[in-house]
mmCIF file of C-alpha atoms in Angstrom:
data_model
loop_
_atom_site.group_PDB
_atom_site.id
_atom_site.type_symbol
_atom_site.label_atom_id
_atom_site.label_comp_id
_atom_site.label_asym_id
_atom_site.label_seq_id
_atom_site.Cartn_x
_atom_site.Cartn_y
_atom_site.Cartn_z
ATOM 1 C CA MET I 1315 -40.816 0.341 8.109
ATOM 2 C CA THR I 1316 -38.289 1.921 10.498
ATOM 3 C CA PRO I 1317 -34.849 2.982 9.167
ATOM 4 C CA ARG I 1318 -33.162 0.474 11.479
ATOM 5 C CA ARG I 1319 -35.280 -2.394 10.195
ATOM 6 C CA ASP I 1320 -34.710 -1.192 6.621
ATOM 7 C CA ARG I 1321 -30.934 -1.324 7.196
ATOM 8 C CA LEU I 1322 -31.164 -4.769 8.732
ATOM 9 C CA ILE I 1323 -33.117 -6.040 5.726
ATOM 10 C CA GLY I 1324 -30.601 -4.475 3.352
ATOM 11 C CA ALA I 1325 -27.630 -5.911 5.230
ATOM 12 C CA GLY I 1326 -29.244 -9.333 5.457
ATOM 13 C CA THR I 1327 -29.951 -9.292 1.743
ATOM 14 C CA GLN I 1328 -26.343 -8.330 1.039
ATOM 15 C CA VAL I 1329 -25.116 -11.262 3.123
ATOM 16 C CA ALA I 1330 -27.486 -13.465 1.125
ATOM 17 C CA THR I 1331 -25.996 -12.213 -2.162
ATOM 18 C CA GLU I 1332 -22.489 -12.984 -0.906
ATOM 19 C CA VAL I 1333 -23.702 -16.477 -0.066
ATOM 20 C CA SER I 1334 -25.277 -16.757 -3.530
ATOM 21 C CA ILE I 1335 -22.124 -15.608 -5.342
ATOM 22 C CA ASN I 1336 -19.837 -17.968 -3.469
ATOM 23 C CA PHE I 1337 -22.245 -20.897 -3.581
ATOM 24 C CA GLY I 1338 -22.386 -20.346 -7.338
ATOM 25 C CA SER I 1339 -18.595 -20.361 -7.453
ATOM 26 C CA SER I 1340 -18.524 -23.626 -5.505
ATOM 27 C CA VAL I 1341 -20.939 -25.172 -8.024
ATOM 28 C CA ALA I 1342 -18.608 -23.907 -10.746
ATOM 29 C CA GLY I 1343 -15.765 -25.633 -8.904
ATOM 30 C CA LEU I 1344 -17.608 -28.936 -9.266
ATOM 31 C CA LEU I 1345 -18.042 -28.323 -13.000
ATOM 32 C CA ILE I 1346 -14.491 -27.260 -13.882
ATOM 33 C CA PRO I 1347 -13.097 -30.847 -13.876
ATOM 34 C CA ILE I 1348 -16.018 -31.925 -16.073
ATOM 35 C CA VAL I 1349 -16.320 -29.216 -18.732
ATOM 36 C CA GLY I 1350 -13.413 -26.844 -18.066
ATOM 37 C CA SER I 1351 -13.311 -23.292 -16.788
ATOM 38 C CA VAL I 1352 -13.817 -21.692 -20.220
ATOM 39 C CA VAL I 1353 -17.229 -23.343 -20.574
ATOM 40 C CA VAL I 1354 -18.245 -22.393 -17.033
ATOM 41 C CA VAL I 1355 -17.277 -18.755 -17.562
ATOM 42 C CA ALA I 1356 -18.907 -18.592 -20.995
ATOM 43 C CA VAL I 1357 -22.225 -19.853 -19.618
ATOM 44 C CA ARG I 1358 -22.004 -17.352 -16.757
ATOM 45 C CA GLN I 1359 -21.485 -14.513 -19.246
ATOM 46 C CA VAL I 1360 -24.382 -15.652 -21.391
ATOM 47 C CA ILE I 1361 -26.659 -15.652 -18.344
ATOM 48 C CA THR I 1362 -25.377 -12.222 -17.297
ATOM 49 C CA ALA I 1363 -26.174 -10.844 -20.750
ATOM 50 C CA ILE I 1364 -29.630 -12.424 -20.664
ATOM 51 C CA ALA I 1365 -30.247 -10.920 -17.218
ATOM 52 C CA VAL I 1366 -29.295 -7.316 -18.040
ATOM 53 C CA LEU I 1367 -29.891 -6.806 -21.778
ATOM 54 C CA PRO I 1368 -33.721 -6.789 -21.718
ATOM 55 C CA PHE I 1369 -33.690 -3.949 -19.168
ATOM 56 C CA TYR I 1370 -30.526 -1.998 -20.027
ATOM 57 C CA ARG I 1371 -30.132 -2.126 -23.787
ATOM 58 C CA PRO I 1372 -28.233 0.806 -25.379
ATOM 59 C CA LYS I 1373 -29.985 2.711 -28.160
ATOM 60 C CA ARG I 1374 -28.666 1.919 -31.628
ATOM 61 C CA ALA I 1375 -28.013 5.596 -32.406
ATOM 62 C CA GLU I 1376 -25.729 5.815 -29.370
ATOM 63 C CA LEU I 1377 -23.527 2.868 -30.345
ATOM 64 C CA THR I 1378 -20.460 4.898 -31.350
ATOM 65 C CA TRP I 1379 -16.863 3.840 -30.805
ATOM 66 C CA ARG I 1380 -16.006 6.968 -28.819
ATOM 67 C CA ARG I 1381 -18.866 6.332 -26.411
ATOM 68 C CA LEU I 1382 -18.526 2.572 -26.165
ATOM 69 C CA TRP I 1383 -14.802 1.861 -26.074
ATOM 70 C CA PRO I 1384 -14.564 1.905 -22.244
ATOM 71 C CA ALA I 1385 -17.426 -0.619 -22.069
ATOM 72 C CA ILE I 1386 -15.706 -2.775 -24.693
ATOM 73 C CA ALA I 1387 -12.475 -2.644 -22.670
ATOM 74 C CA LEU I 1388 -14.548 -3.531 -19.607
ATOM 75 C CA GLY I 1389 -15.820 -6.623 -21.414
ATOM 76 C CA VAL I 1390 -12.266 -7.753 -22.184
ATOM 77 C CA VAL I 1391 -11.288 -7.250 -18.539
ATOM 78 C CA LEU I 1392 -14.440 -9.062 -17.396
ATOM 79 C CA ALA I 1393 -13.600 -12.080 -19.537
ATOM 80 C CA THR I 1394 -9.998 -12.096 -18.291
ATOM 81 C CA MET I 1395 -11.023 -11.711 -14.658
ATOM 82 C CA ASN I 1396 -13.589 -14.499 -14.607
ATOM 83 C CA LEU I 1397 -11.539 -16.929 -16.672
ATOM 84 C CA SER I 1398 -8.372 -16.435 -14.610
ATOM 85 C CA PHE I 1399 -10.382 -16.722 -11.376
ATOM 86 C CA TYR I 1400 -12.048 -20.004 -12.316
ATOM 87 C CA GLU I 1401 -8.756 -21.377 -13.608
ATOM 88 C CA ALA I 1402 -7.283 -20.465 -10.217
ATOM 89 C CA VAL I 1403 -10.202 -22.181 -8.453
ATOM 90 C CA GLY I 1404 -9.429 -25.333 -10.413
ATOM 91 C CA ARG I 1405 -5.792 -25.236 -9.275
ATOM 92 C CA LEU I 1406 -5.968 -23.740 -5.774
ATOM 93 C CA GLY I 1407 -9.497 -24.348 -4.568
ATOM 94 C CA LEU I 1408 -12.219 -21.767 -4.010
ATOM 95 C CA GLY I 1409 -11.179 -20.464 -0.594
ATOM 96 C CA ILE I 1410 -7.595 -19.629 -1.504
ATOM 97 C CA ALA I 1411 -8.431 -18.278 -4.974
ATOM 98 C CA ALA I 1412 -11.167 -15.994 -3.624
ATOM 99 C CA THR I 1413 -8.897 -14.634 -0.902
ATOM 100 C CA ILE I 1414 -6.066 -13.809 -3.300
ATOM 101 C CA GLU I 1415 -8.482 -12.283 -5.840
ATOM 102 C CA PHE I 1416 -9.847 -9.957 -3.155
ATOM 103 C CA LEU I 1417 -6.405 -8.330 -2.915
ATOM 104 C CA GLY I 1418 -7.226 -6.457 -6.147
ATOM 105 C CA PRO I 1419 -9.946 -4.140 -4.808
ATOM 106 C CA PHE I 1420 -8.230 -4.048 -1.417
ATOM 107 C CA ALA I 1421 -4.987 -2.753 -2.981
ATOM 108 C CA LEU I 1422 -6.979 -0.206 -4.954
ATOM 109 C CA ALA I 1423 -8.617 1.022 -1.754
ATOM 110 C CA LEU I 1424 -5.189 1.495 -0.177
ATOM 111 C CA ALA I 1425 -3.607 3.222 -3.190
ATOM 112 C CA GLY I 1426 -2.481 6.704 -2.253
ATOM 113 C CA SER I 1427 -3.543 6.380 1.374
ATOM 114 C CA ARG I 1428 -1.366 8.118 3.960
ATOM 115 C CA ARG I 1429 -3.101 6.740 7.026
ATOM 116 C CA VAL I 1430 -1.011 4.639 9.376
ATOM 117 C CA VAL I 1431 -3.901 2.242 9.949
ATOM 118 C CA ASP I 1432 -4.090 1.536 6.208
ATOM 119 C CA VAL I 1433 -0.370 0.807 6.042
ATOM 120 C CA VAL I 1434 -0.712 -1.574 9.001
ATOM 121 C CA CYS I 1435 -3.721 -3.272 7.392
ATOM 122 C CA ALA I 1436 -1.812 -3.651 4.121
ATOM 123 C CA LEU I 1437 1.083 -5.313 5.959
ATOM 124 C CA PHE I 1438 -1.315 -7.621 7.780
ATOM 125 C CA ALA I 1439 -3.033 -8.543 4.505
ATOM 126 C CA ALA I 1440 0.342 -9.298 2.909
ATOM 127 C CA GLY I 1441 1.201 -11.447 5.914
ATOM 128 C CA GLY I 1442 -2.148 -13.212 5.578
ATOM 129 C CA VAL I 1443 -1.369 -14.140 1.982
ATOM 130 C CA VAL I 1444 2.051 -15.436 3.021
ATOM 131 C CA LEU I 1445 0.372 -17.630 5.629
ATOM 132 C CA LEU I 1446 -2.156 -18.756 3.040
ATOM 133 C CA THR I 1447 0.312 -19.674 0.304
ATOM 134 C CA GLY I 1448 3.414 -20.522 2.296
ATOM 135 C CA THR I 1449 2.518 -24.153 2.979
ATOM 136 C CA GLU I 1450 5.280 -26.146 1.311
ATOM 137 C CA GLY I 1451 4.122 -28.384 -1.533
ATOM 138 C CA ALA I 1452 0.445 -27.438 -1.141
ATOM 139 C CA ILE I 1453 0.114 -24.471 -3.507
ATOM 140 C CA ASP I 1454 0.227 -24.490 -7.307
ATOM 141 C CA PRO I 1455 2.426 -21.509 -8.362
ATOM 142 C CA LEU I 1456 0.533 -21.072 -11.647
ATOM 143 C CA GLY I 1457 -2.707 -21.021 -9.680
ATOM 144 C CA VAL I 1458 -1.342 -18.174 -7.556
ATOM 145 C CA VAL I 1459 -0.358 -16.256 -10.708
ATOM 146 C CA LEU I 1460 -3.855 -16.779 -12.126
ATOM 147 C CA ALA I 1461 -5.474 -15.622 -8.882
ATOM 148 C CA LEU I 1462 -3.266 -12.510 -8.876
ATOM 149 C CA THR I 1463 -4.269 -11.923 -12.504
ATOM 150 C CA ALA I 1464 -7.892 -12.077 -11.407
ATOM 151 C CA ALA I 1465 -7.095 -9.617 -8.596
ATOM 152 C CA ALA I 1466 -5.454 -7.145 -10.986
ATOM 153 C CA SER I 1467 -8.345 -7.566 -13.415
ATOM 154 C CA TRP I 1468 -10.860 -6.850 -10.642
ATOM 155 C CA ALA I 1469 -9.022 -3.605 -9.842
ATOM 156 C CA ALA I 1470 -9.054 -2.682 -13.539
ATOM 157 C CA TYR I 1471 -12.749 -3.589 -13.678
ATOM 158 C CA ILE I 1472 -13.492 -1.113 -10.884
ATOM 159 C CA LEU I 1473 -11.591 1.708 -12.579
ATOM 160 C CA LEU I 1474 -13.233 1.034 -15.941
ATOM 161 C CA THR I 1475 -16.675 0.763 -14.327
ATOM 162 C CA ARG I 1476 -16.260 4.302 -13.026
ATOM 163 C CA ARG I 1477 -15.403 5.570 -16.503
ATOM 164 C CA VAL I 1478 -18.228 3.628 -18.123
ATOM 165 C CA ALA I 1479 -20.709 5.079 -15.623
ATOM 166 C CA THR I 1480 -19.986 8.586 -16.950
ATOM 167 C CA ARG I 1481 -20.717 7.537 -20.535
ATOM 168 C CA LEU I 1482 -23.535 5.001 -20.278
ATOM 169 C CA PRO I 1483 -26.383 5.353 -17.755
ATOM 170 C CA GLY I 1484 -27.549 2.620 -15.425
ATOM 171 C CA LEU I 1485 -26.303 -0.830 -16.329
ATOM 172 C CA GLU I 1486 -25.968 -0.154 -20.064
ATOM 173 C CA GLY I 1487 -22.191 -0.331 -19.726
ATOM 174 C CA LEU I 1488 -22.453 -3.719 -18.045
ATOM 175 C CA SER I 1489 -24.772 -4.853 -20.847
ATOM 176 C CA VAL I 1490 -22.206 -3.945 -23.504
ATOM 177 C CA ALA I 1491 -19.376 -5.462 -21.446
ATOM 178 C CA SER I 1492 -21.321 -8.698 -20.984
ATOM 179 C CA VAL I 1493 -21.928 -8.982 -24.717
ATOM 180 C CA VAL I 1494 -18.229 -8.370 -25.449
ATOM 181 C CA ALA I 1495 -17.136 -10.958 -22.872
ATOM 182 C CA THR I 1496 -19.626 -13.442 -24.309
ATOM 183 C CA ILE I 1497 -18.369 -12.856 -27.851
ATOM 184 C CA ILE I 1498 -14.811 -13.522 -26.653
ATOM 185 C CA LEU I 1499 -15.533 -16.628 -24.584
ATOM 186 C CA LEU I 1500 -18.434 -18.413 -26.235
ATOM 187 C CA PRO I 1501 -16.653 -19.444 -29.490
ATOM 188 C CA ILE I 1502 -13.704 -20.770 -27.467
ATOM 189 C CA ALA I 1503 -16.056 -22.681 -25.175
ATOM 190 C CA LEU I 1504 -17.930 -24.212 -28.120
ATOM 191 C CA PHE I 1505 -14.607 -25.304 -29.620
ATOM 192 C CA VAL I 1506 -13.004 -26.836 -26.513
ATOM 193 C CA VAL I 1507 -16.037 -28.372 -24.788
ATOM 194 C CA ASP I 1508 -16.285 -32.144 -24.692
ATOM 195 C CA TYR I 1509 -19.892 -32.564 -25.808
ATOM 196 C CA SER I 1510 -19.923 -36.133 -24.557
ATOM 197 C CA ARG I 1511 -19.673 -34.783 -21.003
ATOM 198 C CA LEU I 1512 -22.784 -32.641 -21.374
ATOM 199 C CA ASN I 1513 -25.994 -34.053 -19.961
ATOM 200 C CA TRP I 1514 -29.042 -32.585 -18.279
ATOM 201 C CA PRO I 1515 -27.567 -32.557 -14.735
ATOM 202 C CA VAL I 1516 -24.388 -30.832 -15.972
ATOM 203 C CA LEU I 1517 -26.381 -28.292 -17.996
ATOM 204 C CA GLY I 1518 -28.585 -27.644 -14.988
ATOM 205 C CA MET I 1519 -25.543 -27.041 -12.785
ATOM 206 C CA LEU I 1520 -24.055 -24.680 -15.390
ATOM 207 C CA VAL I 1521 -27.227 -22.626 -15.425
ATOM 208 C CA ALA I 1522 -27.409 -22.697 -11.619
ATOM 209 C CA ALA I 1523 -23.828 -21.450 -11.320
ATOM 210 C CA GLY I 1524 -24.581 -18.561 -13.655
ATOM 211 C CA VAL I 1525 -27.832 -17.612 -11.931
ATOM 212 C CA LEU I 1526 -26.314 -17.785 -8.442
ATOM 213 C CA SER I 1527 -23.129 -15.897 -9.364
ATOM 214 C CA SER I 1528 -24.637 -13.259 -11.668
ATOM 215 C CA ALA I 1529 -28.399 -13.006 -12.122
ATOM 216 C CA ILE I 1530 -29.376 -12.988 -8.425
ATOM 217 C CA PRO I 1531 -26.676 -10.535 -7.230
ATOM 218 C CA TYR I 1532 -27.293 -8.082 -10.091
ATOM 219 C CA SER I 1533 -31.051 -8.125 -9.531
ATOM 220 C CA LEU I 1534 -30.682 -7.396 -5.800
ATOM 221 C CA ASP I 1535 -27.931 -4.757 -5.817
ATOM 222 C CA THR I 1536 -30.286 -1.800 -6.346
ATOM 223 C CA PHE I 1537 -32.594 -3.049 -3.578
ATOM 224 C CA ILE I 1538 -29.623 -3.365 -1.199
ATOM 225 C CA LEU I 1539 -27.926 -0.034 -1.933
ATOM 226 C CA ARG I 1540 -31.188 1.824 -1.303
ATOM 227 C CA ARG I 1541 -31.155 0.522 2.271
ATOM 228 C CA ILE I 1542 -27.530 0.445 3.404
ATOM 229 C CA THR I 1543 -24.512 2.700 2.951
ATOM 230 C CA PRO I 1544 -21.771 1.861 0.428
ATOM 231 C CA ARG I 1545 -19.409 1.464 3.397
ATOM 232 C CA LEU I 1546 -21.542 -1.228 5.037
ATOM 233 C CA TYR I 1547 -21.935 -2.871 1.620
ATOM 234 C CA ALA I 1548 -18.150 -2.976 1.299
ATOM 235 C CA VAL I 1549 -17.646 -4.279 4.847
ATOM 236 C CA ILE I 1550 -20.005 -7.164 4.126
ATOM 237 C CA THR I 1551 -18.246 -7.762 0.797
ATOM 238 C CA SER I 1552 -14.967 -8.157 2.686
ATOM 239 C CA LEU I 1553 -16.470 -11.297 4.220
ATOM 240 C CA GLY I 1554 -16.479 -12.874 0.744
ATOM 241 C CA PRO I 1555 -13.243 -14.855 1.158
ATOM 242 C CA ALA I 1556 -14.471 -16.361 4.439
ATOM 243 C CA ILE I 1557 -17.800 -17.344 2.856
ATOM 244 C CA ALA I 1558 -15.951 -18.779 -0.142
ATOM 245 C CA THR I 1559 -13.796 -20.837 2.213
ATOM 246 C CA LEU I 1560 -16.905 -22.187 3.939
ATOM 247 C CA PHE I 1561 -18.409 -23.328 0.631
ATOM 248 C CA GLY I 1562 -15.040 -24.706 -0.408
ATOM 249 C CA VAL I 1563 -15.215 -26.991 2.612
ATOM 250 C CA LEU I 1564 -18.917 -27.862 2.403
ATOM 251 C CA VAL I 1565 -19.326 -28.299 -1.362
ATOM 252 C CA LEU I 1566 -15.852 -28.955 -2.765
ATOM 253 C CA HIS I 1567 -14.506 -30.793 0.317
ATOM 254 C CA GLU I 1568 -11.439 -28.570 0.447
ATOM 255 C CA SER I 1569 -9.218 -28.816 3.487
ATOM 256 C CA PHE I 1570 -7.195 -26.047 5.093
ATOM 257 C CA SER I 1571 -4.474 -26.026 7.688
ATOM 258 C CA GLY I 1572 -4.874 -23.852 10.747
ATOM 259 C CA ILE I 1573 -2.234 -21.483 9.328
ATOM 260 C CA GLN I 1574 -4.166 -21.110 6.068
ATOM 261 C CA LEU I 1575 -7.419 -20.382 7.894
ATOM 262 C CA LEU I 1576 -5.581 -17.764 9.924
ATOM 263 C CA GLY I 1577 -4.292 -16.205 6.704
ATOM 264 C CA ILE I 1578 -7.823 -15.957 5.248
ATOM 265 C CA ALA I 1579 -9.111 -14.426 8.485
ATOM 266 C CA VAL I 1580 -6.289 -11.871 8.551
ATOM 267 C CA VAL I 1581 -7.064 -10.706 4.997
ATOM 268 C CA CYS I 1582 -10.794 -10.354 5.779
ATOM 269 C CA VAL I 1583 -10.170 -8.470 9.034
ATOM 270 C CA ALA I 1584 -7.592 -6.163 7.436
ATOM 271 C CA ALA I 1585 -10.032 -5.238 4.677
ATOM 272 C CA GLY I 1586 -12.895 -4.762 7.130
ATOM 273 C CA VAL I 1587 -10.841 -2.487 9.387
ATOM 274 C CA THR I 1588 -9.655 -0.419 6.427
ATOM 275 C CA ILE I 1589 -13.219 0.222 5.267
ATOM 276 C CA ALA I 1590 -14.824 0.681 8.671
ATOM 277 C CA THR I 1591 -12.294 3.314 9.771
ATOM 278 C CA GLN I 1592 -12.395 5.443 6.623
ATOM 279 C CA ARG I 1593 -14.092 8.827 6.567
ATOM 280 C CA ASP I 1594 -17.392 9.236 4.810
ATOM 281 C CA HIS I 1595 -15.867 11.459 2.130
ATOM 282 C CA PRO I 1596 -14.354 10.792 -0.240
ATOM 283 C CA LYS I 1597 -15.715 7.330 -0.934
ATOM 284 C CA SER I 1598 -13.017 4.669 -0.939
ATOM 285 C CA ASP I 1599 -12.138 2.590 -3.960
ATOM 286 C CA LEU I 1600 -13.112 -0.535 -2.051
ATOM 287 C CA GLU I 1601 -16.535 0.938 -1.372
ATOM 288 C CA SER I 1602 -16.822 1.659 -5.077
ATOM 289 C CA ALA I 1603 -15.639 -1.899 -5.675
ATOM 290 C CA ALA I 1604 -18.527 -3.174 -3.597
ATOM 291 C CA GLU I 1605 -20.877 -1.386 -5.994
ATOM 292 C CA ALA I 1606 -19.158 -3.015 -8.967
ATOM 293 C CA ILE I 1607 -19.030 -6.661 -7.980
ATOM 294 C CA PRO I 1608 -18.476 -8.691 -11.133
#
C-alpha cells in the first residue's frame, strides 16, 4: 500500500469516527428526554470500561495511590465533562453544545501563543460564539454555562491525560478513569432512572449511543494515528462541531438561523487554521487533544 493511500485510509477512518461520535451523541439526545442525561452518561461509561478493561487492565501490585491519583482525578473530570455536555445538549441542542464544548481544547491550543494568526483566530472564534448564542430568546443561559463547563473539563482532561500517560502505559490510565467515572455515575443513575421508561428499544438505543460514542472511536484511534499525523487528526477533529450540527438537524430535528450556522462555521475554520498553520514542533495542545478525545 502506498503512503498516500495509507494516509487517505487513515483520514477517511478518522472522518468516520467523528461521524460515529456525533451520531452517538445525537442518539443520546433522543434519549435524554426519556431517561435523563445521568443515565445516558452512566451507560456510556460502563461501555467504555467494558471496551478498554479487558485489554488495558492495571496490575494489582501497581495500584498505589501515588501512581493512580492522576487517573482517579481524570475519572472525576471525565464524569463531569460528559454529564455537563449531555445536560447542555438537552438544553441547547447538539450543534450548539458541541461547538461551545470545542472551545476547551481550542483555548488550550492557543494558551501562551504569541503568533498573530492565533490571536486573530481566537478573536474570530469568540465572535463565532457570540453569533451562535446571541439570538435573543433562543438560548438557555444555564445550557451555555453547562457547555462551558464541559469545555473547561475537556481542557482539564487533556492536561491530566498527559500526566497519566507518564505514569500508566497505553490505555491503562483511561481504564482506571473509566472505572472511577462509572463508580461516580452509576449509583446516581440507578437512583434517578424511571424504570417504567425502560424497554428493549430504549435499552438498545442506550447501548448504541455508548458503542458509537466510545467503543468504536477508541478501537480505531491506534489504527488511525499509525497512518496520519497528529496535526491532520486534529484538523479533522475540528470538523466535529459541523458534523454535530448536521446530526442535530437530521436526527434531533434542530433548527438554526443563518447567523448561528455562520457562528459554527467560524469556530470550525478558526480552529482548523490554527492547527494547519502551526509548526511541526512542538506539538500543539489541540493536536494532543485530538489524541485524547473523550
